[in-house]
Amino acid sequence: MSTPMFEKIALIGIGLIGSSLARVICRERLAGHIAIATRSAETLKRAEELKLGDAYTTDARGAVRGADLVIVSVPVGASGAVAEEIAPALKKGVILTDVGSTKTSVIAQMQPFVPEGVHFIPGHPLAGTEKSGPDAGFAELFENRWCIFTPLEDTDPDALEKLSEFWRRCGCNIDTMDAQHHDMTLAIVSHLPHIIAYSIVGTADDLETVTKSKVIKYSASGFRDFTRLAASDPTMWRDVCLHNRDAILEMLGRFSEDLASLQRAIRWSEADKLFGLFTRTRAIRRSIIEAGQDIDMPDFGRQAIGRPQAAQPQQCKAPGVCLVPSSGAAP
Ligand code: NAP
């Protein structure tokens, strides 16, 4: 059997992202040993039942001891506290990375605690679902998705290449950019759509003239697609809003102006303007499909491709050995 990429990988946080990583690390045999740490005894027990790793603890500091790769997968607002806790046990030469949806804030929180000789490389896999917790993960989550690194000025190129190769083996394509650019980009492609969805679903919920049962009954007319985004984890999205505030406010400002312009076009029956906008946006949908970032099926193909809700656990009975193959379904 070939030597795994890392002798020991410590996963701090074992929700959707952490548990998907555990599954793909196991499937691809990327680690000799997977140590799992999570805050609550309940989540830890579930991770153990799913056999996601080789060792389980609520002591994050203990988990990272001797690891050559540490991946922090917790809500972005908790990154600083986690870095402070694990820092004294990080060994020289270890790669420390995260998967947080915001980068400037995560760097500001974590970097002050990173000891000399530790390669801290902030990262963000653009892959997810509206589900959370260890049952929600699946090994295929990262397949053909982008993983963005926001390296620091002194990031070691060899460490960056090794981490890039790790994510490539998890299925990702790799990109690098600076943290501010990442945060601005993600504000438009991810954060704003989620905020709009939360807002629309909240508005529908508040409407007194339409009963809730009617909203749900006729939801397939468009509302349903927003509810999927609006079902995303409240803790994660509270933290994203608080930790990418400036970029989100900037994008919300632009959005409000464009919405006002659309409102005006409807009020004044500006047919050409409406038709022009709707034609332009339809072309964007086509380019997303052409780029392989979604498939051209009704309901965005989600029902049809039958993404596993509770993916088959890949049992790491012996270090790095998966006993149950993955389901092979696309995310
Ligand atoms: P999740 O499923 O809710 O799991 C969160 C994990 O973090 C759990 O292990 C949880 O532990 C732990 N945790 C929660 N609060 C904590 C705290 N205050 N201190 C220490 N640990 C804490 O979340 P996720 O979806 O995997 O997201 C994890 C990270 O990935 C976030 O930073 C998010 O921005 C990023 N991300 C998410 C997505 C997505 O679509 N979900 C996509 C890309 C990146 P317990 O359960 O034991 O409390």
Coordinates of C-alpha atoms and ligand atoms in Angstrom, one line a residue:
M1 CA 0.0 0.0 0.0
S2 CA 1.4 3.5 -0.9
T3 CA 2.5 5.8 1.9
P4 CA -0.3 8.3 2.8
M5 CA 0.3 12.0 2.2
F6 CA 0.2 12.8 5.9
E7 CA 1.1 10.6 8.9
K8 CA -1.5 12.2 11.1
I9 CA -4.3 14.6 10.2
A10 CA -6.2 16.3 13.0
L11 CA -9.8 17.5 12.1
I12 CA -11.0 20.2 14.5
G13 CA -14.7 20.4 14.0
I14 CA -16.6 17.5 12.5
G15 CA -19.7 19.0 11.0
L16 CA -20.7 19.0 7.3
I17 CA -17.2 20.1 6.1
G18 CA -15.1 18.2 8.7
S19 CA -17.0 15.0 8.2
S20 CA -16.9 15.2 4.4
L21 CA -13.1 15.7 4.8
A22 CA -12.9 12.7 7.1
R23 CA -14.7 10.6 4.5
V24 CA -12.7 11.7 1.5
I25 CA -9.4 11.4 3.4
C26 CA -10.3 7.9 4.3
R27 CA -11.4 7.0 0.7
E28 CA -8.3 8.4 -0.8
R29 CA -6.0 7.1 2.0
L30 CA -4.5 10.5 2.6
A31 CA -3.6 10.0 6.2
G32 CA -2.1 7.2 8.3
H33 CA -4.2 8.4 11.3
I34 CA -7.2 10.7 11.6
A35 CA -7.7 12.4 14.9
I36 CA -11.1 14.0 15.4
A37 CA -11.9 16.7 17.9
T38 CA -15.2 18.5 18.4
R39 CA -16.6 20.7 21.2
S40 CA -19.6 18.6 22.3
A41 CA -19.7 15.0 23.6
E42 CA -22.9 14.5 21.5
T43 CA -21.3 15.3 18.2
L44 CA -18.2 13.4 19.1
K45 CA -20.2 10.3 19.9
R46 CA -21.9 10.6 16.5
A47 CA -18.6 10.9 14.7
E48 CA -17.4 7.8 16.5
E49 CA -20.6 5.9 15.6
L50 CA -20.0 6.9 12.0
K51 CA -16.4 5.7 12.3
L52 CA -15.1 8.8 10.7
G53 CA -11.6 8.6 12.2
D54 CA -9.1 6.7 14.4
A55 CA -9.2 8.7 17.6
Y56 CA -11.9 10.9 19.1
T57 CA -11.7 13.6 21.7
T58 CA -13.2 16.9 22.9
D59 CA -9.7 18.1 23.7
A60 CA -8.6 19.9 20.5
R61 CA -5.1 20.5 21.9
G62 CA -4.6 16.8 22.5
A63 CA -5.9 16.0 19.0
V64 CA -3.3 18.2 17.1
R65 CA -0.3 16.8 19.0
G66 CA 2.0 15.1 16.5
A67 CA -0.2 16.0 13.5
D68 CA 1.4 17.1 10.3
L69 CA -1.9 18.5 8.9
V70 CA -4.5 20.3 11.1
I71 CA -7.7 21.4 9.5
V72 CA -10.0 23.7 11.5
S73 CA -13.7 23.4 10.4
V74 CA -15.6 25.5 12.9
P75 CA -17.8 28.6 12.5
V76 CA -15.6 31.5 11.6
G77 CA -16.3 33.4 14.8
A78 CA -14.7 30.5 16.8
S79 CA -11.5 30.4 14.8
G80 CA -9.5 32.6 17.1
A81 CA -10.4 30.7 20.3
V82 CA -9.6 27.3 18.6
A83 CA -6.2 28.7 17.3
E84 CA -5.4 29.8 20.9
E85 CA -6.3 26.5 22.3
I86 CA -4.3 24.3 19.9
A87 CA -1.2 26.6 19.4
P88 CA 0.9 25.2 22.2
A89 CA 0.6 21.6 20.9
L90 CA 1.4 22.3 17.2
K91 CA 4.6 20.6 16.1
K92 CA 7.2 22.4 14.0
G93 CA 6.6 22.0 10.2
V94 CA 2.9 21.2 10.6
I95 CA 0.5 22.7 8.0
L96 CA -2.4 24.5 9.8
T97 CA -5.3 25.4 7.6
D98 CA -9.0 26.2 7.9
V99 CA -12.1 26.1 5.7
G100 CA -13.9 29.2 6.9
S101 CA -16.2 31.1 4.5
T102 CA -14.5 34.5 5.3
K103 CA -10.8 35.0 5.2
T104 CA -9.7 38.5 6.4
S105 CA -11.4 37.9 9.8
V106 CA -10.1 34.3 10.2
I107 CA -6.5 35.4 9.5
A108 CA -6.9 38.3 12.0
Q109 CA -8.2 35.9 14.6
M110 CA -5.8 33.0 14.1
Q111 CA -2.5 34.4 12.9
P112 CA -1.5 36.0 16.3
F113 CA -1.5 32.5 17.9
V114 CA 0.4 30.7 15.2
P115 CA 3.8 29.7 16.6
E116 CA 7.1 30.0 14.6
G117 CA 7.7 27.1 12.3
V118 CA 4.0 26.3 11.7
H119 CA 2.8 26.8 8.1
F120 CA -0.5 28.6 8.4
I121 CA -2.4 28.6 5.1
P122 CA -6.0 29.9 5.2
G123 CA -8.3 28.1 2.8
H124 CA -11.9 27.9 1.8
P125 CA -13.5 25.0 -0.2
L126 CA -16.4 26.4 -2.2
A127 CA -18.5 23.4 -1.5
G128 CA -21.4 22.9 0.8
T129 CA -25.1 22.2 1.4
E130 CA -27.8 23.6 3.7
K131 CA -27.2 20.7 6.1
S132 CA -24.9 20.6 9.1
G133 CA -23.4 18.1 11.5
P134 CA -21.4 14.8 11.0
D135 CA -24.3 13.0 9.4
A136 CA -24.5 15.6 6.6
G137 CA -21.1 15.0 5.1
F138 CA -20.2 12.9 2.1
A139 CA -17.0 12.1 0.4
E140 CA -18.0 13.6 -3.0
L141 CA -18.8 17.1 -1.6
F142 CA -15.6 18.6 -3.0
E143 CA -15.7 16.9 -6.4
N144 CA -15.0 19.5 -9.1
R145 CA -15.5 22.4 -6.6
W146 CA -13.0 25.2 -6.1
C147 CA -10.8 25.5 -3.1
I148 CA -9.4 29.0 -2.6
F149 CA -6.2 29.7 -0.6
T150 CA -5.4 33.1 0.6
P151 CA -1.7 32.7 1.4
L152 CA 0.1 35.1 3.7
E153 CA 3.2 37.1 2.6
D154 CA 5.6 34.5 4.1
T155 CA 3.7 31.4 3.1
D156 CA 6.1 28.6 2.3
P157 CA 5.6 27.5 -1.4
D158 CA 6.3 23.9 -0.7
A159 CA 3.7 23.8 2.1
L160 CA 1.2 25.5 -0.2
E161 CA 1.9 23.0 -2.9
K162 CA 1.5 20.1 -0.5
L163 CA -1.8 21.4 0.8
S164 CA -3.0 22.1 -2.8
E165 CA -2.2 18.5 -3.7
F166 CA -4.2 17.3 -0.7
W167 CA -7.3 19.3 -1.8
R168 CA -6.8 18.2 -5.4
R169 CA -6.9 14.6 -4.2
C170 CA -10.1 15.5 -2.3
G171 CA -11.6 16.5 -5.7
C172 CA -11.0 20.3 -5.8
N173 CA -9.6 22.7 -8.3
I174 CA -7.3 25.2 -6.7
D175 CA -7.1 28.9 -6.9
T176 CA -5.2 31.5 -4.8
M177 CA -6.1 35.2 -4.1
D178 CA -5.6 37.7 -1.4
A179 CA -8.0 37.6 1.5
Q180 CA -9.8 40.9 0.8
H181 CA -10.4 39.9 -2.8
H182 CA -11.8 36.5 -1.6
D183 CA -14.1 38.2 0.8
M184 CA -15.5 40.6 -1.8
T185 CA -15.9 37.8 -4.3
L186 CA -17.7 35.6 -1.8
A187 CA -19.9 38.4 -0.7
I188 CA -21.5 38.5 -4.2
V189 CA -21.4 34.8 -5.1
S190 CA -22.4 33.3 -1.8
H191 CA -23.2 35.7 1.1
L192 CA -25.6 38.0 -0.7
P193 CA -27.7 35.2 -2.2
H194 CA -28.0 33.7 1.2
I195 CA -29.0 37.0 2.8
I196 CA -31.6 37.6 0.1
A197 CA -33.0 34.2 0.6
Y198 CA -33.2 34.7 4.4
S199 CA -34.9 38.0 3.8
I200 CA -37.5 36.7 1.2
V201 CA -38.4 33.7 3.3
G202 CA -38.7 35.9 6.4
T203 CA -40.9 38.3 4.5
A204 CA -43.2 35.5 3.3
D205 CA -43.3 34.2 6.9
D206 CA -44.4 37.7 8.1
L207 CA -47.1 38.2 5.5
E208 CA -50.5 38.4 7.1
T209 CA -52.5 38.5 3.9
V210 CA -51.3 35.1 2.6
T211 CA -51.6 32.2 5.0
K212 CA -48.5 30.1 5.7
S213 CA -50.3 27.0 4.3
K214 CA -50.7 28.7 0.9
V215 CA -47.0 29.8 0.9
I216 CA -46.0 26.2 1.4
K217 CA -48.6 24.7 -0.9
Y218 CA -47.6 26.9 -3.9
S219 CA -43.9 27.0 -3.0
A220 CA -42.8 25.3 -6.2
S221 CA -43.5 28.5 -8.1
G222 CA -40.1 29.9 -7.0
F223 CA -40.2 30.3 -3.3
R224 CA -39.0 26.8 -2.7
D225 CA -35.5 27.5 -4.3
F226 CA -35.0 30.3 -1.8
T227 CA -36.0 28.1 1.2
R228 CA -33.1 25.7 0.5
L229 CA -30.6 28.5 1.0
A230 CA -32.6 30.0 3.9
A231 CA -32.4 26.6 5.7
S232 CA -28.6 26.9 6.0
D233 CA -27.0 26.7 9.5
P234 CA -27.9 29.8 11.6
T235 CA -24.6 29.9 13.5
M236 CA -22.5 29.7 10.4
W237 CA -24.4 32.4 8.6
R238 CA -24.6 34.7 11.7
D239 CA -20.8 34.5 11.8
V240 CA -20.4 35.0 8.1
C241 CA -22.5 38.2 8.3
L242 CA -20.6 39.5 11.3
H243 CA -17.2 38.6 9.9
N244 CA -17.5 39.8 6.4
R245 CA -19.5 42.9 7.3
D246 CA -17.9 45.5 5.1
A247 CA -17.9 43.5 1.9
I248 CA -21.5 42.3 2.5
L249 CA -22.7 45.9 3.1
E250 CA -20.9 47.1 0.0
M251 CA -22.7 44.4 -2.1
L252 CA -26.0 45.0 -0.4
G253 CA -25.7 48.7 -1.3
R254 CA -25.2 47.8 -4.9
F255 CA -28.0 45.3 -4.8
S256 CA -30.5 47.8 -3.3
E257 CA -29.7 50.3 -6.1
D258 CA -30.2 47.6 -8.8
L259 CA -33.4 46.4 -7.1
A260 CA -34.7 50.0 -7.0
S261 CA -33.9 50.3 -10.7
L262 CA -35.8 47.1 -11.4
Q263 CA -38.7 48.3 -9.4
R264 CA -38.7 51.5 -11.5
A265 CA -38.6 49.5 -14.7
I266 CA -41.7 47.5 -13.6
R267 CA -43.5 50.7 -12.4
W268 CA -42.9 52.4 -15.8
S269 CA -43.5 49.3 -17.9
E270 CA -40.0 49.4 -19.4
A271 CA -40.4 46.2 -21.3
D272 CA -37.1 46.3 -23.1
K273 CA -35.2 46.9 -20.0
L274 CA -36.8 44.0 -18.2
F275 CA -36.3 41.7 -21.2
G276 CA -32.7 42.8 -21.5
L277 CA -31.9 42.0 -17.9
F278 CA -33.7 38.7 -17.9
T279 CA -31.9 37.6 -21.1
R280 CA -28.5 38.6 -19.6
T281 CA -29.1 36.6 -16.4
R282 CA -30.3 33.6 -18.3
A283 CA -26.9 33.5 -20.1
I284 CA -25.2 33.5 -16.7
R285 CA -27.1 30.3 -15.7
R286 CA -25.9 28.7 -19.0
S287 CA -22.3 29.6 -18.3
I288 CA -22.5 28.1 -14.8
I289 CA -23.7 24.8 -16.4
E290 CA -21.0 25.0 -19.1
A291 CA -18.4 25.4 -16.3
G292 CA -19.6 22.2 -14.7
Q293 CA -20.7 24.0 -11.5
D294 CA -24.3 22.7 -11.8
I295 CA -26.3 20.4 -14.1
D296 CA -29.0 21.3 -16.5
M297 CA -32.0 19.7 -14.9
P298 CA -35.1 21.0 -13.3
D299 CA -34.8 21.7 -9.5
F300 CA -31.1 22.1 -10.2
G301 CA -30.9 18.3 -10.5
R302 CA -30.9 17.9 -6.7
Q303 CA -33.7 15.4 -6.5
A304 CA -32.6 13.6 -9.6
I305 CA -29.1 12.9 -8.6
G306 CA -30.2 11.7 -5.2
R307 CA -27.4 13.2 -3.0
P308 CA -27.0 11.0 0.0
Q309 CA -28.6 12.6 3.1
A310 CA -26.7 10.5 5.5
A311 CA -23.8 9.3 3.4
Q312 CA -22.4 5.9 3.8
P313 CA -19.9 6.0 6.5
Q314 CA -16.4 5.1 5.4
Q315 CA -15.2 3.1 8.3
C316 CA -11.5 3.7 9.3
K317 CA -11.2 0.6 11.3
A318 CA -7.5 0.4 10.7
P319 CA -5.6 3.6 10.2
G320 CA -6.2 4.9 6.7
V321 CA -8.2 1.8 5.6
C322 CA -11.8 2.3 4.5
L323 CA -14.1 -0.6 4.8
V324 CA -17.2 0.8 3.1
P325 CA -16.9 2.4 -0.3
S326 CA -18.5 5.7 -1.0
S327 CA -21.8 5.9 -2.7
G328 CA -20.4 7.7 -5.8
A329 CA -23.3 10.2 -6.0
A330 CA -22.5 13.7 -7.2
P331 CA -23.1 16.6 -4.8
Ligands
NAP1 P1 -21.3 22.4 11.1 O1 -21.8 21.3 10.3 O2 -22.3 23.2 11.9 O3 -20.2 21.9 12.1 C1 -19.5 22.8 13.0 C2 -18.5 22.1 13.8 O4 -17.8 23.2 14.5 C3 -19.0 21.1 14.8 O5 -18.0 20.1 15.0 C4 -19.2 22.0 16.0 O6 -19.0 21.3 17.2 C5 -18.0 22.9 15.9 N1 -18.3 24.2 16.6 C6 -19.4 24.9 16.6 N2 -19.3 26.0 17.3 C7 -18.1 26.0 17.9 C8 -17.3 26.8 18.8 N3 -17.9 28.0 19.2 N4 -16.1 26.5 19.2 C9 -15.5 25.3 18.7 N5 -16.2 24.5 17.8 C10 -17.4 24.8 17.4 O7 -20.5 23.5 10.2 P2 -19.9 23.3 8.7 O8 -21.0 23.5 7.7 O9 -19.0 22.1 8.7 O10 -19.0 24.6 8.7 C11 -17.7 24.7 9.2 C12 -16.9 25.8 8.6 O11 -16.9 25.6 7.2 C13 -17.5 27.2 8.8 O12 -16.4 28.1 9.1 C14 -18.1 27.5 7.5 O13 -18.0 28.9 7.2 C15 -17.2 26.8 6.5 N6 -17.9 26.4 5.3 C16 -19.1 25.9 5.3 C17 -19.8 25.5 4.1 C18 -21.2 25.0 4.1 O14 -21.9 25.1 3.1 N7 -21.7 24.5 5.2 C19 -19.1 25.6 2.9 C20 -17.7 26.0 2.9 C21 -17.1 26.4 4.1 P3 -20.2 20.7 18.1 O15 -21.2 20.1 17.2 O16 -19.5 19.6 18.9 O17 -20.7 21.8 18.9

